[in-house]
């Protein structure tokens, strides 16, 4: 009896009651001798049984289809002709149940005449006696409505594609908040078939549609139509009938507990706990991963500017080289690594599910990211580092090497007598330390692309805090451990230089915060 579904026993008890039979006898003593399987187009299924009165067929299926095949009705134990008024009452009752989000089955039977040959749907499913309607409640899970709401805020369009009756589907869609319009179009599989691909795509783009009485091939065609419109299509299903659409979709999602093996094989993602809310969690995590790749890239690319700028200025102006090759390697392969990896572990931003989906062809390294890194964050770092480099030369009276005028008050700070070569090593060390400290501020600035960092929580990413802490320890080790400082051509810095160097981080962060605020203000002004 598994072909009848979860409501088999209830349906058979109703049949027994209507037929004046003992319910337990029906379940235990009516052997099934033949079965006409369920067909998505016929919307019904029949089973044949041998009783003391001969062969009897029991039919269950969609009310409208079953009623069309009935010529009589069982009333108070008597079989009477089924007139048009009674047909209308049955269909009206079906619609009332459907508007209450109930799934409705019609039940009918037929006493079969003796037959020498085999049975077919055409010979069995006709001149039926209507027995009644069975309305079943299949309530949505509590988390479904919230998941639908979150996805709608994220700019995700929902479409209900079901084999159920249209009014039932509409009522359920309203209950879970899937509908954005008061009067959606209800399109059945039979109405879908004559539409051309152009007509179907126009209908999909202009209306919110509930797709009812859909067969597997209809679902497959709808997925193809959405894809032809440039949409990224995810299909959520659990049955064998969903398998073709799951396979064709960009992302097939199936419930791990309720889903059939065929559906799981066709799907890309299996929700092991059957919790619909897990889908929104996965969406948020997916968007966070994409965002974190951009944060990582912005952070890494920004340091390229202060690394490349010394070579360009030396080539163009002839000033001493501010940063050596080994020092660049120390930044790229040493100090930058841990904060960059920590940015890849940021949690989703608070508004991650309130943004529209990105375009399918939008790359990670696009114009806005590269502009921010190479034309804003990087130049700020380079300016701060060159400022420290130049002031170090000026403090020891060698500002003229860089084309700077004498600065008496600054020269008094550099009271020690150092040769030009020693001053260059000291200034180069200041430049290197400036790159590292400004990158610490850049790491915090890159935690968000538009929003305010404090909304994430200053201490929420403990890996970033640990990474910056180890980055600064690595900086101190490279400068003050003699073996490392000699290897990387650096020298210990006077203590009075550190307060100025440590200011590089908040200066860069504040300037980036001002830029984000201005960008948000312009966005609001543009949408006002």
XYZ file of C-alpha atoms in Angstrom, residues 209-398:
190
model
C 2.800 32.872 -10.584
C 1.843 29.805 -8.586
C 2.421 26.679 -10.640
C -0.082 23.959 -9.784
C -0.770 20.468 -11.103
C 2.761 20.311 -12.458
C 4.311 17.130 -13.853
C 8.080 16.481 -13.764
C 8.541 17.693 -17.349
C 6.715 20.929 -16.496
C 9.092 21.577 -13.589
C 12.052 20.907 -15.854
C 10.763 23.367 -18.437
C 10.230 26.072 -15.836
C 13.790 25.718 -14.564
C 15.064 26.063 -18.136
C 12.867 29.121 -18.696
C 14.197 30.891 -15.600
C 17.770 30.089 -16.640
C 17.118 31.432 -20.136
C 16.115 34.719 -18.471
C 19.563 34.906 -16.853
C 18.430 33.809 -13.400
C 20.468 31.603 -11.083
C 17.976 28.872 -10.202
C 17.885 26.802 -7.033
C 15.319 24.010 -6.784
C 14.174 22.617 -3.431
C 12.482 19.227 -3.588
C 12.370 15.779 -2.059
C 10.456 13.464 -4.390
C 11.215 11.367 -7.432
C 9.187 13.820 -9.541
C 11.586 16.617 -8.552
C 14.721 14.795 -9.749
C 14.832 16.195 -13.343
C 14.414 19.779 -12.117
C 16.972 19.233 -9.348
C 19.476 17.991 -11.902
C 18.885 20.845 -14.366
C 19.003 23.637 -11.771
C 22.128 25.586 -10.854
C 21.763 24.387 -7.268
C 19.602 21.388 -6.360
C 18.606 21.219 -2.680
C 16.944 18.194 -1.120
C 15.890 17.280 2.405
C 18.046 14.482 3.759
C 15.448 12.765 5.951
C 12.286 13.062 3.869
C 13.999 13.084 0.482
C 14.040 10.053 -1.780
C 17.286 8.438 -2.887
C 16.666 9.508 -6.468
C 16.259 13.148 -5.407
C 19.421 13.001 -3.290
C 21.410 11.633 -6.231
C 20.190 14.492 -8.427
C 20.788 17.248 -5.857
C 23.900 19.309 -5.124
C 23.081 20.080 -1.478
C 21.442 17.770 1.065
C 19.923 19.353 4.195
C 20.630 16.597 6.696
C 18.336 17.932 9.445
C 15.369 18.755 7.130
C 15.314 22.249 8.661
C 14.213 24.759 6.031
C 15.900 27.530 8.006
C 19.249 25.878 7.271
C 18.915 27.147 3.703
C 19.060 30.782 4.820
C 22.006 29.985 7.074
C 23.804 28.429 4.119
C 23.004 31.475 1.978
C 24.405 33.822 4.623
C 27.551 31.714 4.958
C 27.991 31.583 1.190
C 27.729 35.357 0.925
C 30.109 35.731 3.874
C 32.695 33.530 2.141
C 32.484 35.710 -0.975
C 32.770 38.873 1.143
C 35.732 37.461 3.052
C 37.588 36.695 -0.174
C 37.144 40.344 -1.140
C 38.309 41.510 2.300
C 41.377 39.284 2.071
C 42.153 40.616 -1.426
C 41.713 44.277 -0.433
C 44.047 43.826 2.515
C 46.771 42.110 0.489
C 46.565 44.431 -2.529
C 46.715 47.598 -0.418
C 50.219 46.761 0.845
C 51.454 46.404 -2.727
C 51.370 50.162 -3.207
C 53.842 51.113 -0.405
C 56.000 48.202 -1.575
C 56.107 49.285 -5.225
C 56.168 53.066 -4.693
C 59.816 53.245 -3.439
C 61.095 51.600 -6.619
C 59.046 53.949 -8.813
C 60.204 57.084 -6.978
C 63.815 55.956 -6.982
C 63.637 55.328 -10.720
C 61.910 58.652 -11.414
C 63.670 61.012 -8.969
C 66.860 59.260 -7.925
C 66.134 59.403 -4.175
C 67.472 56.540 -2.006
C 65.439 53.342 -2.090
C 63.114 53.283 0.922
C 62.434 49.539 1.026
C 64.597 46.584 0.129
C 63.610 43.344 -1.574
C 64.104 41.255 1.592
C 61.940 43.673 3.543
C 59.165 43.288 0.953
C 59.406 39.524 1.339
C 59.209 39.944 5.113
C 55.889 41.765 4.669
C 54.381 39.524 1.998
C 55.505 36.186 3.412
C 55.614 37.118 7.067
C 53.750 39.942 8.761
C 50.787 40.116 6.347
C 49.886 36.437 6.393
C 48.145 35.942 9.744
C 45.821 39.021 9.597
C 44.951 38.144 5.991
C 43.968 34.604 6.968
C 41.983 35.938 9.921
C 39.948 38.172 7.568
C 38.913 34.995 5.773
C 37.254 33.845 9.019
C 35.014 36.873 9.554
C 31.431 36.086 10.482
C 28.616 37.316 8.163
C 27.928 41.036 8.381
C 24.578 42.072 9.918
C 23.166 43.195 6.560
C 24.463 40.258 4.523
C 20.922 38.966 3.919
C 19.532 42.398 3.050
C 21.575 42.878 -0.097
C 20.453 41.887 -3.583
C 22.180 38.860 -5.093
C 25.343 39.584 -7.041
C 25.404 39.042 -10.759
C 26.428 35.624 -12.028
C 29.342 37.171 -13.971
C 30.534 39.508 -11.200
C 34.188 38.658 -10.430
C 35.786 38.891 -7.013
C 38.497 41.221 -8.314
C 36.320 43.895 -9.862
C 36.845 47.612 -10.435
C 35.508 48.833 -7.096
C 37.751 46.522 -5.059
C 40.877 47.346 -7.062
C 40.141 51.077 -6.917
C 39.729 50.948 -3.161
C 42.961 48.987 -2.670
C 45.240 50.657 -5.206
C 43.877 54.213 -5.339
C 42.818 54.758 -1.724
C 44.101 52.402 0.977
C 47.474 51.766 -0.666
C 48.292 55.444 -1.361
C 47.390 56.338 2.234
C 49.843 53.738 3.499
C 52.541 54.868 1.059
C 52.083 58.521 2.049
C 52.395 57.751 5.766
C 55.457 55.557 5.217
C 57.231 58.102 3.006
C 56.432 60.775 5.589
C 58.237 58.718 8.244
C 61.097 57.997 5.832
C 61.570 61.671 4.927
C 61.298 62.964 8.498
C 63.962 60.499 9.611
C 66.369 61.912 7.012
C 65.456 65.469 8.020
C 65.898 64.743 11.746
C 69.590 63.947 11.200
C 70.253 66.854 8.857
C 70.144 64.911 5.593
